[in-house]
Coordinates of C-alpha atoms in Angstrom, one line a residue:
M44 CA 62.4 180.9 201.0
A45 CA 62.5 177.1 201.1
D46 CA 61.3 176.9 197.5
F47 CA 63.9 179.4 196.5
Q48 CA 66.7 177.2 198.1
E49 CA 65.5 173.9 196.6
E50 CA 65.4 175.2 193.0
P51 CA 69.3 175.5 192.6
H52 CA 69.7 172.0 194.1
A53 CA 67.2 170.6 191.6
N54 CA 68.9 172.4 188.7
L55 CA 72.3 171.1 190.0
L56 CA 71.0 167.5 190.2
L57 CA 69.6 167.8 186.7
T58 CA 72.8 169.2 185.3
C59 CA 74.9 166.5 187.0
W60 CA 72.5 163.8 185.6
E61 CA 72.8 165.3 182.1
E62 CA 76.6 165.4 182.3
E63 CA 76.7 161.8 183.6
E64 CA 74.5 160.7 180.8
E65 CA 76.7 162.5 178.3
M66 CA 79.9 160.9 179.7
S67 CA 78.2 157.5 179.8
S68 CA 77.1 157.9 176.2
S69 CA 80.6 159.1 175.2
M70 CA 82.2 156.1 177.0
R71 CA 79.8 153.7 175.3
Y72 CA 80.7 155.3 172.0
R73 CA 84.4 154.9 172.7
D74 CA 83.9 151.3 173.8
R75 CA 82.1 150.5 170.6
R76 CA 84.7 152.3 168.6
Q77 CA 87.5 150.4 170.4
Q78 CA 85.8 147.1 169.9
K79 CA 85.4 148.0 166.2
E80 CA 89.1 148.8 166.0
D81 CA 90.1 145.7 168.0
A82 CA 88.3 143.2 165.8
P83 CA 90.5 143.8 162.8
I84 CA 93.6 143.8 165.0
Q85 CA 92.6 140.3 166.3
F86 CA 92.1 139.1 162.8
E87 CA 95.4 140.5 161.6
R88 CA 97.1 138.9 164.6
A89 CA 95.6 135.6 163.6
V90 CA 96.7 135.9 160.0
T91 CA 100.3 136.8 160.8
G92 CA 100.4 134.1 163.5
L93 CA 99.2 131.5 161.0
W94 CA 101.9 132.7 158.6
I95 CA 104.6 132.3 161.2
I96 CA 103.4 128.7 162.0
L97 CA 103.3 127.8 158.3
M98 CA 106.8 129.3 157.7
F99 CA 108.2 127.3 160.7
V100 CA 106.5 124.0 159.7
V101 CA 105.7 123.8 156.0
F102 CA 108.6 125.9 154.6
P103 CA 111.6 124.0 156.1
L104 CA 110.1 120.6 155.5
I105 CA 108.6 120.9 152.0
I106 CA 110.3 118.9 149.3
H107 CA 109.2 118.3 145.7
D108 CA 111.9 116.5 143.7
A109 CA 114.5 115.7 146.3
Y110 CA 117.4 118.2 146.1
F111 CA 117.1 118.8 142.3
D112 CA 114.6 121.7 142.6
L113 CA 114.9 122.5 146.3
L114 CA 115.8 126.2 145.8
Q115 CA 112.8 126.8 143.5
T116 CA 110.4 124.8 145.8
K117 CA 111.4 126.8 148.9
F118 CA 111.3 130.1 147.0
K119 CA 107.9 129.5 145.6
T120 CA 106.6 128.4 149.0
F121 CA 107.8 131.6 150.6
V122 CA 106.4 133.8 147.9
V123 CA 103.0 132.1 147.9
L124 CA 102.6 132.2 151.7
T125 CA 103.8 135.8 151.9
T126 CA 101.7 137.0 149.0
A127 CA 98.6 135.3 150.4
M128 CA 99.2 137.0 153.8
F129 CA 99.6 140.3 152.1
C130 CA 96.5 140.0 150.1
V131 CA 94.4 138.9 153.0
I132 CA 95.7 141.7 155.2
V133 CA 95.1 144.4 152.5
F134 CA 91.6 143.1 151.7
W135 CA 90.7 143.0 155.4
G136 CA 92.1 146.4 156.0
I137 CA 89.9 147.9 153.3
A138 CA 86.8 145.9 154.3
S139 CA 87.1 146.7 158.0
G140 CA 87.8 150.4 157.5
R141 CA 91.3 150.2 158.9
A142 CA 92.7 151.7 155.7
G143 CA 90.5 154.7 156.2
N144 CA 91.7 155.1 159.8
Y145 CA 95.3 155.3 158.6
I146 CA 94.4 158.1 156.1
G147 CA 92.6 159.9 158.9
K148 CA 95.6 159.7 161.2
I149 CA 97.9 161.1 158.4
K150 CA 95.5 164.1 157.9
E151 CA 95.2 164.6 161.6
K152 CA 98.9 164.6 162.5
G153 CA 100.3 165.8 159.2
F154 CA 102.5 163.5 157.1
K155 CA 105.8 164.4 158.8
N156 CA 104.6 163.9 162.4
W157 CA 102.7 160.7 161.4
F158 CA 105.8 159.3 159.6
L159 CA 108.2 160.1 162.5
S160 CA 105.8 158.7 165.1
T161 CA 105.0 155.6 163.1
F162 CA 108.3 154.5 161.7
D163 CA 111.4 154.0 163.9
S164 CA 115.0 153.6 162.9
T165 CA 114.7 150.0 161.9
D166 CA 111.7 150.8 159.7
R167 CA 113.5 153.6 158.0
C168 CA 116.6 151.5 157.4
M169 CA 114.3 148.9 155.8
M170 CA 112.7 151.5 153.6
V171 CA 116.0 152.8 152.4
F172 CA 117.2 149.2 151.7
I173 CA 114.2 148.2 149.7
G174 CA 114.0 151.6 148.0
I175 CA 117.6 151.6 146.8
A176 CA 117.2 147.9 145.8
G177 CA 114.2 149.0 143.6
I178 CA 116.3 151.8 142.0
S179 CA 119.1 149.3 141.5
T180 CA 116.6 147.0 139.7
L181 CA 115.4 149.8 137.4
T182 CA 119.0 150.8 136.6
A183 CA 120.1 147.2 135.8
Y184 CA 119.3 147.6 132.1
P185 CA 119.7 145.5 130.0
Y186 CA 119.2 143.0 132.8
I187 CA 116.1 144.4 134.6
K188 CA 114.1 141.1 134.3
E189 CA 117.1 139.2 135.7
A190 CA 117.5 141.7 138.5
F191 CA 113.8 141.5 139.4
F192 CA 113.4 137.7 139.4
G193 CA 117.0 136.6 140.2
N194 CA 116.5 133.8 137.7
L195 CA 120.1 133.6 136.6
G196 CA 121.4 133.6 140.2
R197 CA 120.0 132.2 143.4
S198 CA 116.4 133.6 143.1
T199 CA 117.4 136.5 145.4
G200 CA 116.3 139.2 143.1
F201 CA 114.2 142.2 143.9
E202 CA 111.1 140.0 144.0
L203 CA 112.4 138.2 147.1
L204 CA 113.7 141.4 148.7
L205 CA 110.2 142.9 148.2
M206 CA 108.7 139.8 149.9
Y207 CA 111.0 140.4 152.9
A208 CA 109.9 144.0 153.1
M209 CA 106.2 143.2 152.8
A210 CA 106.3 140.6 155.4
F211 CA 108.5 142.8 157.7
F212 CA 106.1 145.7 157.8
I213 CA 103.0 143.5 158.2
V214 CA 104.3 141.1 160.8
S215 CA 106.2 143.6 162.8
R216 CA 103.0 145.6 163.3
Y217 CA 100.3 143.1 163.8
L218 CA 101.9 139.9 165.3
K219 CA 101.4 139.2 168.9
V220 CA 104.5 137.2 169.8
Q221 CA 103.7 133.9 171.5
K222 CA 106.0 131.5 173.2
Y223 CA 104.7 128.5 171.3
Y224 CA 106.0 129.9 168.0
F225 CA 109.5 129.3 169.2
K226 CA 108.7 125.9 170.5
I227 CA 107.2 124.9 167.2
F228 CA 110.3 126.1 165.5
L229 CA 112.6 124.1 167.8
V230 CA 110.5 120.9 167.4
V231 CA 110.7 121.1 163.6
G232 CA 114.3 122.2 163.8
D233 CA 115.2 119.1 165.9
L234 CA 113.6 116.9 163.2
I235 CA 115.6 118.6 160.5
C236 CA 118.8 118.1 162.6
L237 CA 118.0 114.4 163.3
F238 CA 117.3 113.9 159.6
G239 CA 120.7 115.5 158.8
M240 CA 122.4 113.1 161.3
T241 CA 121.0 110.1 159.4
D242 CA 122.5 111.5 156.2
Y243 CA 125.9 111.7 158.0
L244 CA 125.5 108.1 158.9
N245 CA 124.8 107.3 155.1
M246 CA 121.3 106.1 155.8
D247 CA 119.5 108.2 153.2
I248 CA 116.2 107.2 154.8
M249 CA 114.1 109.3 152.3
G250 CA 116.0 108.2 149.2
F251 CA 116.9 111.8 148.3
K252 CA 120.4 110.9 147.1
K253 CA 119.7 107.9 144.9
R254 CA 120.0 109.9 141.7
M255 CA 123.0 111.9 142.8
M256 CA 126.6 111.5 141.7
A257 CA 128.9 109.9 144.3
G258 CA 130.9 113.2 144.7
E259 CA 127.7 115.1 145.6
I260 CA 126.3 112.9 148.2
S261 CA 128.2 114.4 151.1
M262 CA 127.4 117.9 150.0
F263 CA 123.6 117.8 150.8
A264 CA 121.7 117.1 154.0
S265 CA 118.2 116.9 155.5
T266 CA 115.4 118.9 153.8
I267 CA 117.6 122.0 153.5
G268 CA 120.1 121.0 150.8
N269 CA 123.7 122.1 150.5
I270 CA 125.6 121.6 153.7
N271 CA 126.5 125.3 154.0
T272 CA 122.8 126.2 153.9
Y273 CA 122.0 123.3 156.2
T274 CA 124.4 124.4 158.9
T275 CA 123.0 127.9 158.6
Y276 CA 119.6 126.5 159.6
V277 CA 121.1 124.3 162.3
A278 CA 122.8 127.3 163.7
Y279 CA 119.4 128.9 164.2
V280 CA 118.5 125.9 166.4
V281 CA 121.8 126.1 168.4
A282 CA 121.5 129.8 169.0
L283 CA 117.8 129.8 170.0
A284 CA 117.9 126.6 172.1
G285 CA 121.3 127.5 173.7
V286 CA 120.3 131.0 174.8
L287 CA 116.9 129.8 176.1
F288 CA 118.6 127.1 178.1
I289 CA 121.2 129.5 179.6
L290 CA 118.7 132.4 180.4
T291 CA 115.4 130.7 181.2
R292 CA 114.3 130.8 184.8
I293 CA 112.7 127.7 186.4
N294 CA 109.4 128.3 188.2
S295 CA 110.0 128.8 191.9
E296 CA 107.6 128.0 194.7
E297 CA 107.3 131.7 195.5
G298 CA 106.2 132.7 192.0
K299 CA 105.8 131.8 188.4
E300 CA 108.2 134.1 186.7
G301 CA 110.0 131.4 184.8
E302 CA 109.1 128.1 183.0
S303 CA 108.7 124.5 184.0
I304 CA 111.8 122.4 184.3
G305 CA 110.4 120.3 181.4
N306 CA 110.7 123.2 179.1
V307 CA 114.3 123.9 180.2
I308 CA 115.2 120.2 179.6
F309 CA 113.6 120.5 176.2
Y310 CA 115.8 123.5 175.4
Y311 CA 118.8 121.6 176.5
I312 CA 118.0 118.6 174.4
S313 CA 117.4 120.8 171.4
M314 CA 120.8 122.5 172.0
V315 CA 122.6 119.1 172.2
I316 CA 120.9 117.9 169.0
G317 CA 121.9 121.2 167.3
F318 CA 125.5 120.9 168.5
I319 CA 125.9 117.4 167.1
A320 CA 124.1 118.2 163.9
L321 CA 126.3 121.3 163.4
A322 CA 129.5 119.3 163.6
M323 CA 128.1 116.5 161.4
G324 CA 127.1 119.1 158.8
N325 CA 130.8 119.2 157.9
S326 CA 130.8 122.9 157.0
D327 CA 133.2 125.4 158.6
N328 CA 130.5 128.0 158.4
G329 CA 129.0 126.5 161.6
Y330 CA 132.1 127.4 163.6
L331 CA 131.6 131.1 162.9
T332 CA 128.2 130.6 164.5
L333 CA 129.8 128.9 167.5
L334 CA 132.4 131.7 167.7
A335 CA 129.6 134.3 167.9
F336 CA 127.5 132.2 170.3
F337 CA 130.2 131.4 172.8
G338 CA 131.8 134.8 172.4
F339 CA 128.8 137.1 172.8
V340 CA 126.3 135.2 175.0
P341 CA 128.3 135.8 178.2
F342 CA 127.7 139.5 178.0
V343 CA 124.1 138.8 178.9
A344 CA 124.5 135.4 180.6
F345 CA 127.1 136.5 183.2
K346 CA 124.6 139.0 184.7
T347 CA 123.2 136.2 186.9
R348 CA 124.7 133.2 188.7
R349 CA 122.3 131.0 186.7
G350 CA 123.7 132.3 183.5
I351 CA 127.3 131.7 184.5
R352 CA 126.8 128.1 185.6
R353 CA 124.6 127.2 182.6
Y354 CA 127.1 128.7 180.2
I355 CA 129.8 126.5 181.6
L356 CA 127.6 123.5 181.3
T357 CA 126.8 124.5 177.7
L358 CA 130.5 124.7 176.9
A359 CA 131.1 121.3 178.6
T360 CA 128.1 119.8 176.6
Y361 CA 129.5 121.0 173.3
F362 CA 132.9 119.5 173.9
T363 CA 131.2 116.3 175.0
G364 CA 129.3 116.2 171.7
I365 CA 132.6 116.5 169.9
E366 CA 133.9 113.5 171.8
V367 CA 130.7 111.5 171.1
I368 CA 131.1 112.2 167.3
N369 CA 134.8 111.2 167.5
W370 CA 133.8 107.9 169.1
I371 CA 131.1 107.3 166.4
N372 CA 133.7 108.0 163.6
K373 CA 136.2 105.6 165.1
A374 CA 133.7 102.9 165.8
N375 CA 132.1 103.1 162.3
P376 CA 134.7 104.5 160.0
T377 CA 133.1 103.0 156.8
K378 CA 129.5 104.0 157.7
V379 CA 129.9 107.7 158.2
L380 CA 130.7 110.5 155.8
G381 CA 133.5 111.8 158.0
I382 CA 134.3 115.3 159.1
N383 CA 137.2 117.6 158.0
G384 CA 138.2 121.2 158.7
L385 CA 138.0 122.9 162.1
Y386 CA 136.3 119.9 163.6
N387 CA 139.5 117.9 163.4
V388 CA 141.4 120.8 165.0
I389 CA 139.1 120.7 168.0
A390 CA 138.7 116.9 168.1
N391 CA 142.5 116.3 168.0
F392 CA 143.2 118.8 170.7
K393 CA 145.2 116.7 173.2
F394 CA 143.7 118.4 176.3
L395 CA 140.1 118.2 175.1
I396 CA 139.0 115.4 177.5
P397 CA 140.6 116.9 180.6
L398 CA 139.2 120.3 179.7
T399 CA 135.7 118.8 179.2
L400 CA 135.9 117.1 182.6
I401 CA 137.1 120.2 184.3
L402 CA 134.2 122.2 182.8
W403 CA 131.7 119.5 184.0
V404 CA 133.1 119.5 187.5
I405 CA 133.1 123.3 187.8
G406 CA 129.5 123.5 186.4
V407 CA 128.2 120.8 188.8
I408 CA 130.0 122.4 191.8
L409 CA 128.4 125.8 191.0
C410 CA 125.0 124.2 190.8
V411 CA 125.3 122.4 194.1
M412 CA 126.7 125.5 195.9
D413 CA 124.0 127.8 194.5
Y414 CA 121.1 125.5 195.3
K415 CA 122.4 124.7 198.8
K416 CA 122.6 128.4 199.6
N417 CA 119.4 129.3 197.5
R418 CA 121.4 131.6 195.3
Q419 CA 120.5 130.0 192.0
D420 CA 118.8 133.1 190.6
E421 CA 120.8 135.9 192.2
N422 CA 122.5 138.5 190.1
A423 CA 126.2 138.1 189.6
K424 CA 128.7 140.8 190.3
A425 CA 129.2 143.3 187.5
I426 CA 132.9 142.3 187.4
A427 CA 132.0 139.0 185.6
T428 CA 131.0 140.7 182.4
K429 CA 133.9 143.1 182.6
I430 CA 136.4 140.2 183.0
W431 CA 134.8 138.5 179.9
L432 CA 135.2 141.7 177.9
V433 CA 138.9 141.8 178.8
I434 CA 139.2 138.2 177.7
V435 CA 137.4 138.8 174.4
V436 CA 139.6 141.9 173.7
I437 CA 142.8 140.0 174.4
V438 CA 141.8 137.0 172.3
A439 CA 140.8 139.3 169.4
I440 CA 144.1 141.2 169.6
L441 CA 146.1 137.9 169.7
G442 CA 144.0 136.6 166.8
I443 CA 144.6 139.6 164.6
A444 CA 148.3 139.5 165.5
V445 CA 148.5 135.8 164.5
V446 CA 146.7 136.4 161.2
I447 CA 149.1 139.3 160.4
Y448 CA 152.1 137.2 161.3
A449 CA 150.9 134.1 159.3
N450 CA 150.3 136.2 156.2
A451 CA 153.6 138.1 156.5
N452 CA 155.5 134.8 157.0
P453 CA 153.5 132.1 155.2
E454 CA 156.5 129.8 155.1
K455 CA 156.4 129.7 159.0
A456 CA 152.6 129.3 159.2
A457 CA 153.0 125.5 159.2
A458 CA 153.7 125.9 162.9
F459 CA 150.0 126.5 163.4
G460 CA 149.1 123.0 162.2
G461 CA 145.6 122.6 161.0
L462 CA 144.8 126.3 161.5
R463 CA 147.3 127.3 158.8
D464 CA 144.7 127.0 156.0
Y465 CA 142.4 129.4 157.9
L466 CA 145.0 131.9 158.8
V467 CA 146.8 132.4 155.5
F468 CA 144.7 134.2 152.9
S469 CA 145.1 133.3 149.2
D470 CA 142.8 132.7 146.2
S471 CA 142.2 129.2 147.4
W472 CA 141.2 130.3 150.9
G473 CA 137.8 129.0 152.0
T474 CA 137.3 126.8 148.9
F475 CA 138.2 129.7 146.7
R476 CA 136.3 132.4 148.5
G477 CA 139.5 134.3 148.6
Y478 CA 139.5 134.5 144.8
V479 CA 135.8 135.4 144.4
W480 CA 136.1 138.1 147.0
R481 CA 139.1 139.6 145.3
M482 CA 137.4 139.4 141.9
C483 CA 134.3 141.0 143.3
L484 CA 136.2 144.0 144.6
E485 CA 138.3 144.4 141.5
E486 CA 135.2 144.4 139.2
Y487 CA 133.3 146.8 141.6
A488 CA 136.2 149.3 141.2
K489 CA 135.7 149.2 137.4
Y490 CA 131.9 149.9 137.6
P491 CA 130.6 153.2 136.2
I492 CA 129.5 155.7 138.8
L493 CA 125.8 154.7 138.5
H494 CA 126.6 151.1 139.4
K495 CA 129.0 152.1 142.1
I496 CA 126.1 153.8 143.8
F497 CA 123.2 151.5 143.1
G498 CA 125.0 148.3 142.1
T499 CA 124.4 146.2 139.0
G500 CA 120.9 144.9 140.2
P501 CA 119.9 142.4 142.8
D502 CA 121.4 138.9 142.2
T503 CA 123.1 139.9 139.0
F504 CA 126.7 139.2 140.2
V505 CA 126.7 136.0 138.1
I506 CA 126.0 137.9 134.9
Y507 CA 129.0 140.2 135.2
A508 CA 131.3 137.5 136.7
L509 CA 130.8 135.3 133.7
K510 CA 130.8 138.2 131.2
Y511 CA 134.2 139.6 132.3
R512 CA 136.0 137.0 134.4
A513 CA 134.8 133.5 133.2
E514 CA 138.1 132.4 131.7
D515 CA 140.1 133.7 134.6
M516 CA 137.6 132.2 137.1
I517 CA 137.7 128.7 135.6
A518 CA 141.5 128.7 135.2
I519 CA 142.0 129.5 138.9
T520 CA 139.1 127.8 140.6
G521 CA 137.9 125.2 138.1
Q522 CA 134.3 126.3 138.6
K523 CA 131.8 129.1 137.9
F524 CA 130.7 131.2 140.8
D525 CA 127.2 132.7 140.8
S526 CA 127.5 134.3 144.2
V527 CA 130.2 136.2 146.1
H528 CA 129.8 133.8 149.1
N529 CA 129.8 136.8 151.4
E530 CA 126.4 138.4 151.9
Y531 CA 127.8 141.9 152.5
L532 CA 130.0 141.9 149.4
Q533 CA 127.1 140.5 147.5
Y534 CA 124.9 143.4 148.5
L535 CA 127.8 145.9 147.8
T536 CA 128.2 144.8 144.2
T537 CA 124.5 144.2 143.4
V538 CA 122.6 147.0 145.2
G539 CA 125.4 149.3 146.2
P540 CA 126.9 150.8 149.4
I541 CA 123.8 152.8 150.5
A542 CA 121.6 149.7 150.5
L543 CA 124.3 147.7 152.2
I544 CA 124.6 150.2 155.0
A545 CA 120.8 150.3 155.3
Y546 CA 120.7 146.5 155.6
I547 CA 123.4 146.5 158.2
G548 CA 121.3 149.2 160.0
V549 CA 118.3 146.8 160.0
L550 CA 120.5 144.0 161.5
V551 CA 122.1 146.2 164.2
T552 CA 119.0 148.0 165.4
T553 CA 117.0 144.8 165.5
I554 CA 119.7 143.0 167.5
K555 CA 119.9 145.9 169.9
K556 CA 116.1 145.9 170.4
G557 CA 116.2 142.2 171.1
I558 CA 119.0 142.2 173.6
S559 CA 117.4 145.1 175.4
F560 CA 114.8 142.6 176.6
I561 CA 117.4 141.1 179.0
N562 CA 116.3 143.7 181.5
E563 CA 112.7 142.4 181.3
I564 CA 113.5 138.7 181.9
K565 CA 111.7 138.7 185.3
N566 CA 108.7 140.7 184.0
E567 CA 108.0 139.8 180.4
A568 CA 107.1 136.2 179.6
V569 CA 108.5 136.4 176.1
A570 CA 111.7 138.2 177.1
P571 CA 114.1 135.2 177.0
Y572 CA 112.7 134.3 173.6
I573 CA 113.3 137.7 172.2
V574 CA 116.9 137.9 173.6
A575 CA 117.5 134.4 172.1
S576 CA 116.1 135.6 168.8
A577 CA 118.6 138.6 168.8
F578 CA 121.5 136.1 169.2
L579 CA 120.1 134.0 166.4
V580 CA 120.2 137.1 164.1
L581 CA 123.7 137.9 165.5
C582 CA 125.0 134.4 164.7
Y583 CA 123.5 134.7 161.2
A584 CA 125.1 138.1 160.7
V585 CA 128.5 136.7 161.6
Q586 CA 128.4 133.5 159.4
A587 CA 127.0 135.6 156.5
T588 CA 130.6 136.9 156.0
V589 CA 131.3 133.5 154.3
N590 CA 127.9 132.4 153.2
I591 CA 125.2 132.9 150.6
N592 CA 121.8 134.7 151.1
L593 CA 119.4 132.0 149.9
P594 CA 115.6 131.8 150.0
I595 CA 116.1 128.4 151.7
S596 CA 117.3 129.6 155.0
T597 CA 117.4 133.4 155.0
P598 CA 113.6 133.9 155.2
V599 CA 113.7 132.3 158.7
M600 CA 116.2 134.8 159.9
W601 CA 114.0 137.6 158.7
I602 CA 111.0 136.1 160.6
F603 CA 113.0 136.3 163.8
M604 CA 113.8 139.9 163.1
M605 CA 110.1 140.6 162.5
M606 CA 109.2 139.0 165.9
I607 CA 111.8 141.0 167.7
V608 CA 110.5 144.3 166.2
A609 CA 106.9 143.2 166.9
A610 CA 107.6 142.4 170.5
R611 CA 109.4 145.8 170.9
R612 CA 106.6 147.6 169.3
E613 CA 104.0 146.0 171.6
K614 CA 106.1 146.7 174.7
K615 CA 106.3 150.4 173.6
V616 CA 102.5 150.6 173.2
M617 CA 102.0 149.0 176.6
E618 CA 104.3 151.6 178.2

């Protein structure tokens, strides 16, 4: 009887042991498989991380023949670095077996389910954008070659757009976003800004301007080139450093959620350098960046008491920078290039000094009060952002009303003083941007249906502008335009409305993803950097309404979009 009872126990133990061995073997297999899959991922992260560092260090600093071949030098650098990254990633994918894994997943899920689960709204917008740009290139006959290379324009043909797409899909999938990427960018950005300041002081320390005509000297700065492009790059520094200064928490004794006070000081110094360099850049494009920065940042900054007081200190700092430049100009009138445009409107505002002092006093008082009561990191009342929304809406309505009034009564617009030239639209508005925008829309209306849908081909605006409007253009503006000087109109006429909408979709969905990290400030170490990146892209999108898409500065904006999407994708995987 005893033997009969022991037999099932023995069988049960044997069965359990066999199941345990099977599970252990299965787990060991999964671990080996995971390690096998993780190895390529680590390699791909290293490759994409190296590409980011090279693009943040080598790309903005590289110079060949001063400013004379700067566009080609930057373009070739971006193409070589991106092509190298693409080739290494593809080769490694094949060698490591990752390519086979993708094919297996497609077969397992089915193409439709795989596609929907793999590519989100931003990816799909990007696919539509590059796909339509490709069709636009093929339908650009007899200028297919020119549309592909962009060799008659600003090297922003399909080749460059393809590089953006390749880098986007690689980096956004494999990059692990690190905080030091942003710090490297700011260090190099500060150097570029400081170099630009020496150009404003007519120092020409690198001798880049020795062979330039006198009338061109003030139009170029630092290692970036034309002042419009230079201020675009400086705007990146302002947006990134400014938002990081406003949002970043300082490490508390209770925990390590934030960063050291040294890092916060570094962000502040970078922001100050950016503010001064932006004004000294002497391009009104920069003020659109400031409008976007000071106008939209409060919607995230005013969620905390820290954000409110630092925003006020940031505004006070900017006005102080204007006063410092004003003092430099008056003290050394023969040694500086001088600044025109909107800077003079701000600098000559008679209440600027009292306003600046009031902002400093308010900012300091808030700091003292919050630190005394240990409320420095408390959430602010929701009414703060609502009040700011009301202010923005009122200012926007008043601004639109003023523009309508000024254009309806141009003879009375002189009452607006220095703002008149910005309020009244004409062919000469914005150094003849008014003319080239009007000409662009007039020619687009004459396009055949195929070109209305797909455009004339990437970066082919110059071909049609000179073919049909050269005489008119020179008679009115005295120059030849090879770009619309408005990125959105440029895309409309060269790649068509579908591609334009897709491009805007990439911008909007990326910015939205970046700003969503505001809710993770306390939990995610990279959250402030991603939010700051979103505002960098937003500032670029605003100033793009009057600027050119160039391979000198635009690739950097794409990199920040890639990092936003990469951070969002990693966060989604972790969830």
